[in-house]
Amino acid sequence: MFKKWGLVAIVSLVFVGLSGCTGMPDNVEPVKGFELPRYLGKWYEIARFDHSFEEGLSEVTATYSMRSDGGVKVINRGFSMEEKTWDEAEGKAYFVESETTGHLKVSFFGPFYASYVIMELDKEGYQYALITGPDKDYLWILARTPSISDDVRMGLLEKATAAGYDVSKLIWVEHDQTGS
């Protein structure tokens, strides 16, 4: 299970961590008025930029829960159709600024952290979010359900485009392909 997420994520995050990437890309501001308890739980990955640590994975989810040290436990899970196996990685996240600002640092390996910036969020229902990393090579659309409406999709794509992201590079994640 650990092979794809684990080894590649470790190598990737070591590189990212060594460069101290808890900053934010230009033209990106984290959401304010963030409420962590409402954000906890399961999120479906709707779209992402391609990265080796998620290559070939469908059914991708991220589940957030509280850690005993006040941080956030992160479980990323995805299905490899090629290998017919589930891959899973466990990480931890902590706020970079205040607990009401959607800017966290996340680690899947030791002391090496990378930015997790919530740049757009459905503050009313916490049903969708637009996430970036330390630079514009990282972009995710997450939702509480395996799909989102066209209106929500267009709004998130417009927000990302306005911030300087090339949304044509997004991979749209398949869900419900494994029968589970």
PDB file of C-alpha atoms in Angstrom:
ATOM      1  CA  MET A   1       0.000   0.000   0.000  1.00  0.00           C
ATOM      2  CA  PHE A   2       2.729   2.402   0.928  1.00  0.00           C
ATOM      3  CA  LYS A   3       4.848   2.000  -2.197  1.00  0.00           C
ATOM      4  CA  LYS A   4       3.549   4.672  -4.574  1.00  0.00           C
ATOM      5  CA  TRP A   5       2.502   7.261  -1.984  1.00  0.00           C
ATOM      6  CA  GLY A   6       5.317   6.439   0.389  1.00  0.00           C
ATOM      7  CA  LEU A   7       8.576   6.281  -1.491  1.00  0.00           C
ATOM      8  CA  VAL A   8       7.818   8.957  -4.043  1.00  0.00           C
ATOM      9  CA  ALA A   9       6.163  11.230  -1.482  1.00  0.00           C
ATOM     10  CA  ILE A  10       9.174  10.866   0.771  1.00  0.00           C
ATOM     11  CA  VAL A  11      11.586  11.785  -2.009  1.00  0.00           C
ATOM     12  CA  SER A  12       9.365  14.645  -3.167  1.00  0.00           C
ATOM     13  CA  LEU A  13       8.771  16.006   0.301  1.00  0.00           C
ATOM     14  CA  VAL A  14      12.438  15.727   1.241  1.00  0.00           C
ATOM     15  CA  PHE A  15      13.232  17.936  -1.725  1.00  0.00           C
ATOM     16  CA  VAL A  16      10.373  20.313  -0.947  1.00  0.00           C
ATOM     17  CA  GLY A  17      11.197  20.285   2.763  1.00  0.00           C
ATOM     18  CA  LEU A  18      14.839  21.068   2.207  1.00  0.00           C
ATOM     19  CA  SER A  19      13.814  24.181   0.372  1.00  0.00           C
ATOM     20  CA  GLY A  20      11.621  25.293   3.304  1.00  0.00           C
ATOM     21  CA  CYS A  21       8.411  25.606   1.342  1.00  0.00           C
ATOM     22  CA  THR A  22       5.815  26.875   3.765  1.00  0.00           C
ATOM     23  CA  GLY A  23       5.330  30.080   1.815  1.00  0.00           C
ATOM     24  CA  MET A  24       2.610  30.912  -0.686  1.00  0.00           C
ATOM     25  CA  PRO A  25       2.555  31.463  -4.433  1.00  0.00           C
ATOM     26  CA  ASP A  26       2.200  34.987  -5.803  1.00  0.00           C
ATOM     27  CA  ASN A  27      -1.394  36.245  -6.114  1.00  0.00           C
ATOM     28  CA  VAL A  28      -2.663  33.711  -3.568  1.00  0.00           C
ATOM     29  CA  GLU A  29      -4.201  34.535  -0.196  1.00  0.00           C
ATOM     30  CA  PRO A  30      -5.374  31.903   2.267  1.00  0.00           C
ATOM     31  CA  VAL A  31      -8.989  32.064   3.353  1.00  0.00           C
ATOM     32  CA  LYS A  32      -9.698  33.956   6.562  1.00  0.00           C
ATOM     33  CA  GLY A  33     -12.329  32.958   9.083  1.00  0.00           C
ATOM     34  CA  PHE A  34     -11.306  29.303   8.682  1.00  0.00           C
ATOM     35  CA  GLU A  35     -12.921  26.825  11.096  1.00  0.00           C
ATOM     36  CA  LEU A  36     -10.902  23.620  11.416  1.00  0.00           C
ATOM     37  CA  PRO A  37     -13.660  21.542  13.101  1.00  0.00           C
ATOM     38  CA  ARG A  38     -15.876  22.115  10.042  1.00  0.00           C
ATOM     39  CA  TYR A  39     -13.032  21.152   7.675  1.00  0.00           C
ATOM     40  CA  LEU A  40     -12.292  17.814   9.361  1.00  0.00           C
ATOM     41  CA  GLY A  41     -13.599  14.619   7.789  1.00  0.00           C
ATOM     42  CA  LYS A  42     -13.456  13.085   4.342  1.00  0.00           C
ATOM     43  CA  TRP A  43     -12.850  15.051   1.140  1.00  0.00           C
ATOM     44  CA  TYR A  44     -12.829  13.712  -2.425  1.00  0.00           C
ATOM     45  CA  GLU A  45     -10.144  14.851  -4.816  1.00  0.00           C
ATOM     46  CA  ILE A  46     -12.042  16.238  -7.812  1.00  0.00           C
ATOM     47  CA  ALA A  47      -9.035  17.483  -9.794  1.00  0.00           C
ATOM     48  CA  ARG A  48      -5.293  17.872  -9.371  1.00  0.00           C
ATOM     49  CA  PHE A  49      -2.114  18.848 -11.109  1.00  0.00           C
ATOM     50  CA  ASP A  50      -0.115  15.758 -12.049  1.00  0.00           C
ATOM     51  CA  HIS A  51       2.583  14.665  -9.604  1.00  0.00           C
ATOM     52  CA  SER A  52       4.474  11.408  -9.342  1.00  0.00           C
ATOM     53  CA  PHE A  53       3.180  10.732  -5.827  1.00  0.00           C
ATOM     54  CA  GLU A  54      -0.393  10.465  -7.194  1.00  0.00           C
ATOM     55  CA  GLU A  55       0.372   9.117 -10.656  1.00  0.00           C
ATOM     56  CA  GLY A  56      -2.230   6.672 -11.924  1.00  0.00           C
ATOM     57  CA  LEU A  57      -4.442   6.941  -8.860  1.00  0.00           C
ATOM     58  CA  SER A  58      -8.226   7.249  -8.962  1.00  0.00           C
ATOM     59  CA  GLU A  59     -10.742   7.267  -6.115  1.00  0.00           C
ATOM     60  CA  VAL A  60      -8.436   9.691  -4.256  1.00  0.00           C
ATOM     61  CA  THR A  61      -9.617  10.979  -0.899  1.00  0.00           C
ATOM     62  CA  ALA A  62      -8.115  12.972   1.943  1.00  0.00           C
ATOM     63  CA  THR A  63      -9.393  12.461   5.464  1.00  0.00           C
ATOM     64  CA  TYR A  64      -8.552  14.968   8.188  1.00  0.00           C
ATOM     65  CA  SER A  65      -8.888  14.360  11.928  1.00  0.00           C
ATOM     66  CA  MET A  66      -7.409  15.814  15.097  1.00  0.00           C
ATOM     67  CA  ARG A  67      -4.114  14.600  16.525  1.00  0.00           C
ATOM     68  CA  SER A  68      -3.481  14.423  20.259  1.00  0.00           C
ATOM     69  CA  ASP A  69      -0.830  17.164  19.930  1.00  0.00           C
ATOM     70  CA  GLY A  70      -3.346  19.643  18.480  1.00  0.00           C
ATOM     71  CA  GLY A  71      -2.272  19.092  14.879  1.00  0.00           C
ATOM     72  CA  VAL A  72      -4.230  17.490  12.084  1.00  0.00           C
ATOM     73  CA  LYS A  73      -3.868  13.856  11.025  1.00  0.00           C
ATOM     74  CA  VAL A  74      -3.968  13.516   7.227  1.00  0.00           C
ATOM     75  CA  ILE A  75      -4.774  10.242   5.472  1.00  0.00           C
ATOM     76  CA  ASN A  76      -4.473  10.356   1.676  1.00  0.00           C
ATOM     77  CA  ARG A  77      -5.821   7.300  -0.101  1.00  0.00           C
ATOM     78  CA  GLY A  78      -6.111   6.330  -3.764  1.00  0.00           C
ATOM     79  CA  PHE A  79      -6.706   3.289  -5.954  1.00  0.00           C
ATOM     80  CA  SER A  80      -4.254   2.115  -8.602  1.00  0.00           C
ATOM     81  CA  MET A  81      -6.254   0.488 -11.414  1.00  0.00           C
ATOM     82  CA  GLU A  82      -3.015  -0.827 -12.908  1.00  0.00           C
ATOM     83  CA  GLU A  83      -1.940  -2.600  -9.717  1.00  0.00           C
ATOM     84  CA  LYS A  84      -5.490  -3.206  -8.427  1.00  0.00           C
ATOM     85  CA  THR A  85      -4.415  -1.996  -4.985  1.00  0.00           C
ATOM     86  CA  TRP A  86      -5.138   0.862  -2.608  1.00  0.00           C
ATOM     87  CA  ASP A  87      -2.247   3.167  -1.716  1.00  0.00           C
ATOM     88  CA  GLU A  88      -2.324   5.187   1.472  1.00  0.00           C
ATOM     89  CA  ALA A  89      -0.104   7.770   3.112  1.00  0.00           C
ATOM     90  CA  GLU A  90      -0.407   9.278   6.577  1.00  0.00           C
ATOM     91  CA  GLY A  91       0.795  12.770   7.331  1.00  0.00           C
ATOM     92  CA  LYS A  92       0.411  15.563   9.824  1.00  0.00           C
ATOM     93  CA  ALA A  93      -0.402  19.233   9.473  1.00  0.00           C
ATOM     94  CA  TYR A  94      -0.121  22.341  11.645  1.00  0.00           C
ATOM     95  CA  PHE A  95      -1.185  25.945  11.212  1.00  0.00           C
ATOM     96  CA  VAL A  96       1.461  28.308   9.860  1.00  0.00           C
ATOM     97  CA  GLU A  97      -0.337  31.437  11.038  1.00  0.00           C
ATOM     98  CA  SER A  98      -3.458  31.694  13.176  1.00  0.00           C
ATOM     99  CA  GLU A  99      -6.027  28.908  13.465  1.00  0.00           C
ATOM    100  CA  THR A 100      -8.514  31.070  11.574  1.00  0.00           C
ATOM    101  CA  THR A 101      -6.272  31.356   8.500  1.00  0.00           C
ATOM    102  CA  GLY A 102      -6.382  28.514   5.956  1.00  0.00           C
ATOM    103  CA  HIS A 103      -2.604  28.132   5.718  1.00  0.00           C
ATOM    104  CA  LEU A 104      -1.110  24.942   7.103  1.00  0.00           C
ATOM    105  CA  LYS A 105       2.158  23.106   6.744  1.00  0.00           C
ATOM    106  CA  VAL A 106       1.901  19.389   6.014  1.00  0.00           C
ATOM    107  CA  SER A 107       4.441  16.596   6.310  1.00  0.00           C
ATOM    108  CA  PHE A 108       4.396  12.990   5.208  1.00  0.00           C
ATOM    109  CA  PHE A 109       8.005  12.451   6.260  1.00  0.00           C
ATOM    110  CA  GLY A 110       9.821  13.571   9.391  1.00  0.00           C
ATOM    111  CA  PRO A 111      10.563  17.232   9.891  1.00  0.00           C
ATOM    112  CA  PHE A 112      10.014  18.208   6.246  1.00  0.00           C
ATOM    113  CA  TYR A 113       6.953  20.365   5.614  1.00  0.00           C
ATOM    114  CA  ALA A 114       5.282  21.936   2.593  1.00  0.00           C
ATOM    115  CA  SER A 115       2.525  24.520   2.380  1.00  0.00           C
ATOM    116  CA  TYR A 116      -1.138  23.587   2.235  1.00  0.00           C
ATOM    117  CA  VAL A 117      -2.965  26.789   1.342  1.00  0.00           C
ATOM    118  CA  ILE A 118      -6.746  26.879   1.177  1.00  0.00           C
ATOM    119  CA  MET A 119      -7.258  29.644  -1.369  1.00  0.00           C
ATOM    120  CA  GLU A 120     -11.026  29.203  -1.808  1.00  0.00           C
ATOM    121  CA  LEU A 121     -13.571  27.545   0.451  1.00  0.00           C
ATOM    122  CA  ASP A 122     -17.322  27.158   0.635  1.00  0.00           C
ATOM    123  CA  LYS A 123     -17.525  28.932   3.986  1.00  0.00           C
ATOM    124  CA  GLU A 124     -21.256  28.359   4.296  1.00  0.00           C
ATOM    125  CA  GLY A 125     -21.290  24.568   4.029  1.00  0.00           C
ATOM    126  CA  TYR A 126     -17.617  23.530   3.784  1.00  0.00           C
ATOM    127  CA  GLN A 127     -18.543  21.472   0.709  1.00  0.00           C
ATOM    128  CA  TYR A 128     -15.674  22.384  -1.660  1.00  0.00           C
ATOM    129  CA  ALA A 129     -12.188  23.872  -1.518  1.00  0.00           C
ATOM    130  CA  LEU A 130      -9.393  25.002  -3.803  1.00  0.00           C
ATOM    131  CA  ILE A 131      -5.945  24.112  -2.455  1.00  0.00           C
ATOM    132  CA  THR A 132      -2.434  25.030  -3.526  1.00  0.00           C
ATOM    133  CA  GLY A 133       1.039  24.231  -2.280  1.00  0.00           C
ATOM    134  CA  PRO A 134       4.150  26.370  -1.936  1.00  0.00           C
ATOM    135  CA  ASP A 135       4.145  27.304  -5.620  1.00  0.00           C
ATOM    136  CA  LYS A 136       1.966  27.137  -8.721  1.00  0.00           C
ATOM    137  CA  ASP A 137       3.022  23.567  -9.513  1.00  0.00           C
ATOM    138  CA  TYR A 138       0.425  22.354  -7.017  1.00  0.00           C
ATOM    139  CA  LEU A 139      -3.342  22.668  -7.280  1.00  0.00           C
ATOM    140  CA  TRP A 140      -6.232  20.548  -6.026  1.00  0.00           C
ATOM    141  CA  ILE A 141      -9.996  20.827  -6.081  1.00  0.00           C
ATOM    142  CA  LEU A 142     -11.584  18.971  -3.161  1.00  0.00           C
ATOM    143  CA  ALA A 143     -15.222  18.336  -2.322  1.00  0.00           C
ATOM    144  CA  ARG A 144     -17.295  16.441   0.210  1.00  0.00           C
ATOM    145  CA  THR A 145     -18.865  14.439  -2.615  1.00  0.00           C
ATOM    146  CA  PRO A 146     -17.236  12.664  -5.593  1.00  0.00           C
ATOM    147  CA  SER A 147     -18.492  15.339  -8.000  1.00  0.00           C
ATOM    148  CA  ILE A 148     -19.315  19.046  -8.040  1.00  0.00           C
ATOM    149  CA  SER A 149     -21.802  21.136  -9.975  1.00  0.00           C
ATOM    150  CA  ASP A 150     -20.778  22.905 -13.157  1.00  0.00           C
ATOM    151  CA  ASP A 151     -21.295  26.284 -11.441  1.00  0.00           C
ATOM    152  CA  VAL A 152     -18.941  25.396  -8.591  1.00  0.00           C
ATOM    153  CA  ARG A 153     -16.401  23.945 -11.047  1.00  0.00           C
ATOM    154  CA  MET A 154     -16.445  27.106 -13.165  1.00  0.00           C
ATOM    155  CA  GLY A 155     -16.103  29.352 -10.113  1.00  0.00           C
ATOM    156  CA  LEU A 156     -13.079  27.434  -8.816  1.00  0.00           C
ATOM    157  CA  LEU A 157     -11.456  27.357 -12.250  1.00  0.00           C
ATOM    158  CA  GLU A 158     -11.972  31.118 -12.601  1.00  0.00           C
ATOM    159  CA  LYS A 159     -10.419  31.724  -9.168  1.00  0.00           C
ATOM    160  CA  ALA A 160      -7.400  29.558 -10.044  1.00  0.00           C
ATOM    161  CA  THR A 161      -6.977  31.171 -13.461  1.00  0.00           C
ATOM    162  CA  ALA A 162      -7.149  34.670 -11.955  1.00  0.00           C
ATOM    163  CA  ALA A 163      -4.366  33.677  -9.540  1.00  0.00           C
ATOM    164  CA  GLY A 164      -2.172  32.580 -12.460  1.00  0.00           C
ATOM    165  CA  TYR A 165      -2.692  28.797 -12.581  1.00  0.00           C
ATOM    166  CA  ASP A 166      -2.832  26.935 -15.902  1.00  0.00           C
ATOM    167  CA  VAL A 167      -6.044  25.008 -15.265  1.00  0.00           C
ATOM    168  CA  SER A 168      -5.684  23.143 -18.568  1.00  0.00           C
ATOM    169  CA  LYS A 169      -3.128  20.982 -16.709  1.00  0.00           C
ATOM    170  CA  LEU A 170      -5.724  19.664 -14.246  1.00  0.00           C
ATOM    171  CA  ILE A 171      -6.384  15.935 -14.141  1.00  0.00           C
ATOM    172  CA  TRP A 172     -10.036  15.172 -13.340  1.00  0.00           C
ATOM    173  CA  VAL A 173     -10.101  12.298 -10.881  1.00  0.00           C
ATOM    174  CA  GLU A 174     -12.319   9.282 -11.512  1.00  0.00           C
ATOM    175  CA  HIS A 175     -14.443   7.972  -8.658  1.00  0.00           C
ATOM    176  CA  ASP A 176     -16.588   4.858  -8.334  1.00  0.00           C
ATOM    177  CA  GLN A 177     -14.378   2.847 -10.684  1.00  0.00           C
ATOM    178  CA  THR A 178     -13.471   0.133  -8.168  1.00  0.00           C
ATOM    179  CA  GLY A 179     -16.962  -0.893  -7.193  1.00  0.00           C
ATOM    180  CA  SER A 180     -16.283  -0.118  -3.549  1.00  0.00           C
TER     181      SER A 180
END
